[in-house]
Short mmCIF file of C-alpha atoms in Angstrom, two decimals:
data_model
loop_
_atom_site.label_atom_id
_atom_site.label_comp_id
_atom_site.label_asym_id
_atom_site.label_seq_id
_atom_site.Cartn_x
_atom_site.Cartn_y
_atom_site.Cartn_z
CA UNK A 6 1.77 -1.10 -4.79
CA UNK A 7 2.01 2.34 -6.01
CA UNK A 8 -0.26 3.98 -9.30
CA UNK A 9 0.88 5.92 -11.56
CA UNK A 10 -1.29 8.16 -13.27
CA UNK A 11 -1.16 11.20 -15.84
CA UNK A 12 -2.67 14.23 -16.13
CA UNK A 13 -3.37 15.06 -20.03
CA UNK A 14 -4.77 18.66 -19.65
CA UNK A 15 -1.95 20.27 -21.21
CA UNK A 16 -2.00 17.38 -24.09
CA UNK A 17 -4.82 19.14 -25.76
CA UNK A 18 -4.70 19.87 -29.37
CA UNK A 19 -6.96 21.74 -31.68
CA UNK A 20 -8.68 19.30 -33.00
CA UNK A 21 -9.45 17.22 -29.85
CA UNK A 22 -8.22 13.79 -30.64
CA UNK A 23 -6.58 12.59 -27.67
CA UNK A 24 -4.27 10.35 -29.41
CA UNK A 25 -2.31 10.03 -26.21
CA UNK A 26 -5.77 8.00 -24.32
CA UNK A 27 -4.71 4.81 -26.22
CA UNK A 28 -1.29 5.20 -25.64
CA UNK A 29 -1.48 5.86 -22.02
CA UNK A 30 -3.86 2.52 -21.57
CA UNK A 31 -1.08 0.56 -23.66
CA UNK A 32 1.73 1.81 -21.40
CA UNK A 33 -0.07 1.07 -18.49
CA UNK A 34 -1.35 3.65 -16.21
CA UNK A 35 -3.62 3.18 -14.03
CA UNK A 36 -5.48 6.66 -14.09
CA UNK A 37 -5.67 9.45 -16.69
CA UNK A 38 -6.95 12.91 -15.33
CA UNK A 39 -8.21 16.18 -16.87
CA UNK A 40 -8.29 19.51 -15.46
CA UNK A 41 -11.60 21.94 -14.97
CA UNK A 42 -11.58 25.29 -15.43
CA UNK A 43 -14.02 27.77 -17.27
CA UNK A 44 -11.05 30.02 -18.12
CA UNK A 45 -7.15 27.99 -18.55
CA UNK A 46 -4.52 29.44 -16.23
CA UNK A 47 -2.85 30.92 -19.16
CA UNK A 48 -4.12 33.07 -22.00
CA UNK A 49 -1.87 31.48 -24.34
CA UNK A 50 -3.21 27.93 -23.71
CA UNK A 51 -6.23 28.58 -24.87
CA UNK A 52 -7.98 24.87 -24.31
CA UNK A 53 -10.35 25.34 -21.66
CA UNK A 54 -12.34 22.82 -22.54
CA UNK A 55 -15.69 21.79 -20.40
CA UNK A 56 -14.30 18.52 -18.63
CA UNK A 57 -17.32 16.42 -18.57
CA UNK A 58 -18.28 15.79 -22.90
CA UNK A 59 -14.28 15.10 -22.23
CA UNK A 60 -13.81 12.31 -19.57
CA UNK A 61 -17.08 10.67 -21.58
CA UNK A 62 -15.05 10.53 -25.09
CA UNK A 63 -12.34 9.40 -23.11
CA UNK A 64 -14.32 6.86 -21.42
CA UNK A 65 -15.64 5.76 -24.72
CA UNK A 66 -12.02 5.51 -26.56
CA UNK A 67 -10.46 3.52 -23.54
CA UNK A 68 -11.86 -0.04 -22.33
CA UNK A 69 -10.06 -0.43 -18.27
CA UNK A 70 -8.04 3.08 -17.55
CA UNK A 71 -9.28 5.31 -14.35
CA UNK A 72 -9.96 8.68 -15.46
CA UNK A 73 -10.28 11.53 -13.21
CA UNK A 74 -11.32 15.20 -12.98
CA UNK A 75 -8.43 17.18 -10.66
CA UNK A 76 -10.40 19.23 -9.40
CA UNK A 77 -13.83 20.54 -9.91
CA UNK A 78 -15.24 22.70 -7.49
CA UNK A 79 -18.88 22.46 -6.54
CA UNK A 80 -19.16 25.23 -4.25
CA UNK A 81 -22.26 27.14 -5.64
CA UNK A 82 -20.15 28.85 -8.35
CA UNK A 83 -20.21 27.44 -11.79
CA UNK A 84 -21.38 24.34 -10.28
CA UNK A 85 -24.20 23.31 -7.77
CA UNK A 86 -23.13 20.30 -5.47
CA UNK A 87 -26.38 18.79 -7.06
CA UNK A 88 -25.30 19.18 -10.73
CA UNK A 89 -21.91 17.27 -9.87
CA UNK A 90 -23.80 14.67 -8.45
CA UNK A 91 -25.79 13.90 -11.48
CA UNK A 92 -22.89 14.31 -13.50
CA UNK A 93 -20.60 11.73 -11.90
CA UNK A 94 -23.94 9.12 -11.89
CA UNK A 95 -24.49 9.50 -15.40
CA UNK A 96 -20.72 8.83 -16.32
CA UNK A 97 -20.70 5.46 -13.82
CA UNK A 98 -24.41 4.50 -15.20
CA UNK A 99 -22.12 4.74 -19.00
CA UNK A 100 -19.18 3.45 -17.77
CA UNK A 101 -19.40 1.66 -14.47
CA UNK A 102 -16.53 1.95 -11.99
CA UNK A 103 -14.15 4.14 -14.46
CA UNK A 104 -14.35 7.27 -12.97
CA UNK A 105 -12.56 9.22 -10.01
CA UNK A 106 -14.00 12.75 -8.23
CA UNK A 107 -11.43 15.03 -7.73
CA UNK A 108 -12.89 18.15 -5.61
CA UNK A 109 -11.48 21.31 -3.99
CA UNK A 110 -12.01 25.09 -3.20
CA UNK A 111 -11.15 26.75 -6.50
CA UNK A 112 -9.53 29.33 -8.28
CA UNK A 113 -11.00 33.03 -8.46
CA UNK A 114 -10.30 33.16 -12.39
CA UNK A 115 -12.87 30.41 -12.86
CA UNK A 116 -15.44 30.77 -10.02
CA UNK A 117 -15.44 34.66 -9.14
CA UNK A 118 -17.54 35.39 -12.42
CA UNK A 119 -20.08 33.06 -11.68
CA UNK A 120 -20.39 34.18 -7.76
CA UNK A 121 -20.61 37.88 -7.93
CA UNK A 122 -17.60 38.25 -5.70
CA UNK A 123 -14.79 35.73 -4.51
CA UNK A 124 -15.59 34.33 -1.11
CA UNK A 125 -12.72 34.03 1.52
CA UNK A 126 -11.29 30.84 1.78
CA UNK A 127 -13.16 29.59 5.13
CA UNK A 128 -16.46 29.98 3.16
CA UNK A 129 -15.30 28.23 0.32
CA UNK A 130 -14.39 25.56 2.57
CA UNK A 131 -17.12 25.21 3.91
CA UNK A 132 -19.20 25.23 0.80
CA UNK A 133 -16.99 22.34 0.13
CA UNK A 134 -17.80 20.31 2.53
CA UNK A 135 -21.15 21.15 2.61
CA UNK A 136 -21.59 19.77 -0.76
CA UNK A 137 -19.74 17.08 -0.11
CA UNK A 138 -22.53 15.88 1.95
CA UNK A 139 -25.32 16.66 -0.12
CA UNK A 140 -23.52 14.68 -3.15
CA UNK A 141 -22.70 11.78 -0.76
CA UNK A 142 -27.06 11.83 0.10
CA UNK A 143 -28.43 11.99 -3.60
CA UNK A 144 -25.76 9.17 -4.42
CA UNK A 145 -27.87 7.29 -1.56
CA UNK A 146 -30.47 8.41 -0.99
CA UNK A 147 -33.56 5.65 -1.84
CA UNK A 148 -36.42 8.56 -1.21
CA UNK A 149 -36.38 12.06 -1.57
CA UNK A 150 -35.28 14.32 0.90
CA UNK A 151 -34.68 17.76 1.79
CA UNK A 152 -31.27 19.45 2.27
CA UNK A 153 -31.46 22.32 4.13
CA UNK A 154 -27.83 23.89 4.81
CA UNK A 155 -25.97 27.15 5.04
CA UNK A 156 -24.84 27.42 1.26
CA UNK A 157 -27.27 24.85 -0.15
CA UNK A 158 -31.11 24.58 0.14
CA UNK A 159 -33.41 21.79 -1.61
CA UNK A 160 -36.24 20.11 -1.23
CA UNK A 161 -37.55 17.20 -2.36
CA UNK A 162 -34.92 16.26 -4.34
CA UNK A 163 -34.18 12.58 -5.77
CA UNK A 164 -31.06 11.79 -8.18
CA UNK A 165 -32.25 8.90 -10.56
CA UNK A 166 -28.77 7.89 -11.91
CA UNK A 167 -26.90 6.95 -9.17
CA UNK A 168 -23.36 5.27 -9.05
CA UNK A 169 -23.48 1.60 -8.87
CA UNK A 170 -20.42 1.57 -7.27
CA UNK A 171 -19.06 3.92 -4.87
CA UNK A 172 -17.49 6.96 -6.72
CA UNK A 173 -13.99 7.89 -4.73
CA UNK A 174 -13.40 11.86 -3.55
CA UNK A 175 -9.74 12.92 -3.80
CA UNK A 176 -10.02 16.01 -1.37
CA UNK A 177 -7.89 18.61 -2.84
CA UNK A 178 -5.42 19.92 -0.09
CA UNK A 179 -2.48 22.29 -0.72
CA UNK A 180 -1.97 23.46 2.91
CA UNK A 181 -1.80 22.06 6.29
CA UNK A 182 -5.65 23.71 7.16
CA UNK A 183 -7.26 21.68 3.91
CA UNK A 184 -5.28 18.67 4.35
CA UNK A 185 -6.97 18.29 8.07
CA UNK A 186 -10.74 19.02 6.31
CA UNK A 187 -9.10 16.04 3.53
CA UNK A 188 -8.83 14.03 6.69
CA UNK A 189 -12.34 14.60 7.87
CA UNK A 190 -14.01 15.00 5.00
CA UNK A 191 -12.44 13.46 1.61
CA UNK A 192 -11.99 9.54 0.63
CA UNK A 193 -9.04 10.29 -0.53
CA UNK A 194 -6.49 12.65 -0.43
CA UNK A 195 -4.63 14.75 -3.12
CA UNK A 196 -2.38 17.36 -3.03
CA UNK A 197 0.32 19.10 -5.37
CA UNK A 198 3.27 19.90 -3.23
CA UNK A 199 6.82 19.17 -2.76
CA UNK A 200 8.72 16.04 -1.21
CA UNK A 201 9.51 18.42 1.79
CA UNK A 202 5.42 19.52 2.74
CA UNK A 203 4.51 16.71 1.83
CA UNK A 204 6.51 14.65 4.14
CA UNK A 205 6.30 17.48 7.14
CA UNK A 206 2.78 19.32 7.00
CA UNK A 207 0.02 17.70 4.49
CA UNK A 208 0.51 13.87 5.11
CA UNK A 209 0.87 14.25 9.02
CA UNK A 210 -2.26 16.78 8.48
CA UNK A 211 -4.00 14.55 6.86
CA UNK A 212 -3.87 11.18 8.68
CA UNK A 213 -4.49 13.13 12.16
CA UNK A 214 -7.57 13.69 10.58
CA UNK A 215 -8.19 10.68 9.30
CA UNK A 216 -7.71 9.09 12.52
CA UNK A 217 -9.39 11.21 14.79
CA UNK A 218 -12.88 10.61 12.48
CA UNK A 219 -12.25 7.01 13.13
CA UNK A 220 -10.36 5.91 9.75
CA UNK A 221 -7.36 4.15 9.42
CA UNK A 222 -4.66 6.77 7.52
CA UNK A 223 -2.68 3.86 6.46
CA UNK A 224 -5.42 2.42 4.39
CA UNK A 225 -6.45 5.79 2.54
CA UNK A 226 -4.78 6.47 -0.39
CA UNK A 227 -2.44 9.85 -0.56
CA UNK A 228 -2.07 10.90 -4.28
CA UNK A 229 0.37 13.48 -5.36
CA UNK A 230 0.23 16.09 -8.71
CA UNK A 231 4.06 16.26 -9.83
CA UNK A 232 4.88 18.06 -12.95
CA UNK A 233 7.67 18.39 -15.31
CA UNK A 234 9.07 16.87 -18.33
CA UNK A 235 11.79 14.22 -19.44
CA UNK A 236 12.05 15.65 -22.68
CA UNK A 237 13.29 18.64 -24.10
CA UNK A 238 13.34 20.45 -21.15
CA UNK A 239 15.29 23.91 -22.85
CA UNK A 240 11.48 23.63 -24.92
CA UNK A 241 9.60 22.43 -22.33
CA UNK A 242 10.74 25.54 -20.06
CA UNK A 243 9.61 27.72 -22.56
CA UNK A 244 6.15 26.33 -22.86
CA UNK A 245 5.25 26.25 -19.46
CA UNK A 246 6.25 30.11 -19.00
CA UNK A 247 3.81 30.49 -21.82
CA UNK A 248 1.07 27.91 -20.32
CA UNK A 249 1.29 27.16 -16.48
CA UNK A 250 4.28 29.24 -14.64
CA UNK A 251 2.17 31.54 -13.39
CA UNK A 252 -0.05 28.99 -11.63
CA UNK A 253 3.16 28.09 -9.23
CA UNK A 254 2.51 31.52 -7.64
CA UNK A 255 -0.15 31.45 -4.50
CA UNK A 256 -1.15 34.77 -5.03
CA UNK A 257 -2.80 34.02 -8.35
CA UNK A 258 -5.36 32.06 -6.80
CA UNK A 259 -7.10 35.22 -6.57
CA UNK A 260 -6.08 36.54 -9.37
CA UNK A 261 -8.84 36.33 -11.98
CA UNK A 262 -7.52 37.44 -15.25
CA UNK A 263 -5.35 34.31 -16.50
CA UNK A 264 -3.24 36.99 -18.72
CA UNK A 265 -1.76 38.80 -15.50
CA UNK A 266 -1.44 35.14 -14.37
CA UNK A 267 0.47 34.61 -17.91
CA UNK A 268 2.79 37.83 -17.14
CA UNK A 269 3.71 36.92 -13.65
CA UNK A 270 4.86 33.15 -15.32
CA UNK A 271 6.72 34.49 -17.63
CA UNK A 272 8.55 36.99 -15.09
CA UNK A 273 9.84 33.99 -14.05
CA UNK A 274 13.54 32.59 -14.42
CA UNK A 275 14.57 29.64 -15.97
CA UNK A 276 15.92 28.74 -12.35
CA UNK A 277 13.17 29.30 -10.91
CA UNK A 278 11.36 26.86 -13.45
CA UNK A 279 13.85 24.71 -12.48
CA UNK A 280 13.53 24.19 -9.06
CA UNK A 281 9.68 24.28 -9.03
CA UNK A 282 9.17 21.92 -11.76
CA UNK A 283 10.09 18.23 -12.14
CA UNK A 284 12.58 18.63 -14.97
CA UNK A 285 15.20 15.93 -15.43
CA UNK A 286 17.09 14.83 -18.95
CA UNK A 287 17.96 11.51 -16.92
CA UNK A 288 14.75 9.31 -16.32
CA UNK A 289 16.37 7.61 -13.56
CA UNK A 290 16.51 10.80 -11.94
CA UNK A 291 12.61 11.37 -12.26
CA UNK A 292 12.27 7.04 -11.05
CA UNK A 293 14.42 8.55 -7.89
CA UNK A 294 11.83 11.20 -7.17
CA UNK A 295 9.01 10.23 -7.60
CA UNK A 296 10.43 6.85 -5.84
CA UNK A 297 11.15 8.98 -2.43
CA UNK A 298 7.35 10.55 -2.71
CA UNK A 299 6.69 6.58 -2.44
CA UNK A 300 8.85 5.92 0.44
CA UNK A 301 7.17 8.64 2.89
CA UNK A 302 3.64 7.32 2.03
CA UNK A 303 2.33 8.37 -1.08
CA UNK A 304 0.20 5.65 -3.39
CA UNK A 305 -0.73 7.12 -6.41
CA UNK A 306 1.33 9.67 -8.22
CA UNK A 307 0.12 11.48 -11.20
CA UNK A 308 2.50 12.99 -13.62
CA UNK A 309 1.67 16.09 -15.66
CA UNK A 310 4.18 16.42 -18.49
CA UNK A 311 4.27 19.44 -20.39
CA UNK A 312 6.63 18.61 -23.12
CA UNK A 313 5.73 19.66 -26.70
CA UNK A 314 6.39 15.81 -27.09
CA UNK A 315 4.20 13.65 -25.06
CA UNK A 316 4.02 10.65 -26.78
CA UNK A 317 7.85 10.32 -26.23
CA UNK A 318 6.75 10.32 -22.46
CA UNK A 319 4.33 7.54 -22.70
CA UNK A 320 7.11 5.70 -24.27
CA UNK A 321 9.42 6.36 -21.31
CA UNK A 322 6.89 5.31 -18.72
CA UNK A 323 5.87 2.51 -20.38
CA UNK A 324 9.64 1.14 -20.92
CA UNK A 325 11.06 2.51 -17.85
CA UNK A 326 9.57 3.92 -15.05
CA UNK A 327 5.67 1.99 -15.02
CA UNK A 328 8.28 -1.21 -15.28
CA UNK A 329 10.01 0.17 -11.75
CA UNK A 330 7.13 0.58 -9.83
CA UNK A 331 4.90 -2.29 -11.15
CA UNK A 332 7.63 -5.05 -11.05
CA UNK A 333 7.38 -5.46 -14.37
#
């Protein structure tokens, strides 16, 4: 059976509150996920708030719901594979068996500052996956040990807190190249992309790599990032000029001033909008989409809604389209 999750980042308020964590629980999702990023993709949203004080509040305000960070990026820029490690124990020691690792190669308008310079994408890749390994030995590791690798160098190091149960990796994987290091390297896969690459380049990717490291692709789970709205979408095209257009463009990446990211968005046409975004004023539209995503294999899609309304979108999950995919 498919998930459904939902990804609240662009839910923030002033204040904090997360009204919506309740409401998402009640409705029945099966994950909630949060964003990471030192600086947002936009100027104008200006909630770039430091994910891991957030997933504990949320943690703390919920009782069963999966919550997830999509993605952080441990590649020896804002965060040391080490410090991620620690972080993700602590959470489980808190709140056993709640929480979900997203992980990828990163953005240059979060990471660059803290690097000195914004590595190619090989090397990030391979910091990736190189930390991948060292958080996979402090979570078991029963002595110390010494780490001794191209990016990453420790010794004698020990993590206390470990997870009492295994913490899942969704390997971040846009293109064809990450979604074969997904296959070799991640738990889990996840990926924002259309019906289209999905279907043709990052699932087949992705479970040749699975199954040439000796994993069965049919039993890993393949979770997709869709966004869009159901709800005032004339508004809802407006605000994601202002908040998120720009980050639909590959070459902002490694752009690291979010307002020239916020220009190139709102450069944008509405048509373009459009046809990137996941905008439908008929819900069973949306059930038909996401429904074909199903069909060619994924198993957990995560919706990120940016309507100025999102309450009204719990309500039409939780009447509607949760009810589709859960039987219910």
């Amino acid at each position: 059976m498919v998930k459904l999750g939902v990804d609240a980042t662009f839910w923030m308020d002033d204040k904090y509150e997360m009204r919506f964590l309740g409401l998402c629980e009640k409705a029945g999702f099966d994950s909630l996920w949060f964003g990471d990023h030192f600086l947002p993709w936009h100027h104008s949203f200006k909630h770039n708030f430091f994910v891991w004080p957030v997933l504990a509040a949320a943690a703390e305000r919920t009782k069963k719901i999966l919550l997830g960070v999509d993605v952080t990026v441990p590649i020896g820029g804002r965060y040391h594979p080490a410090i991620i490690a620690q972080a993700m124990g602590t959470l489980d020691n808190m709140y056993p068996s709640r929480f979900l690792l997203g992980v990828g190669t990163g953005e240059a308008m979060s990471e660059k500052r803290f690097m000195g310079r914004w590595p190619p994408w090989r090397e990030r890749m391979e910091r990736l996956v190189e930390a991948l390994d060292l958080i996979k030995k402090l979570w078991s590791s029963r002595d110390y040990f010494d780490f001794d690798g191209k990016y990453f160098s420790m010794s004698k190091v020990y993590l206390h807190l470990k997870p009492k149960k295994s913490i899942p990796i969704y390997f971040s994987a846009i293109g064809e190249k990450a979604a074969t290091y997904a296959g070799k390297y991640g738990d889990r896969l996840i990926t924002a992309n259309t019906l289209e690459n999905c279907r043709d380049k990052i699932f087949p990717a992705f479970e040749k790599a699975a199954a040439e490291a000796g994993r069965n692709p049919r039993r890993i789970e393949k979770a997709v990032l869709l966004e869009g709205a159901v709800v005032d979408i004339d508004k809802t095209i407006k605000r994601i000029k202002r908040i998120h257009a720009g980050a639909t463009i590959m070459e902002n990446f490694n752009e690291e001033d979010p307002r020239k990211i916020e220009e190139s968005g709102l450069r944008l046409s509405d048509e373009a909008i459009r046809n990137y975004y996941l905008l439908y004023e008929d819900v069973d539209d949306l059930i038909d989409h996401l429904d074909q995503f199903r069909k060619i294999g994924a198993n957990h899609l995560i919706f990120t809604d940016f309507s100025p309304r999102p309450e009204k979108t719990i309500e039409i999950f939780r009447r509607k389209i949760i009810p589709y995919f859960k039987g219910g």
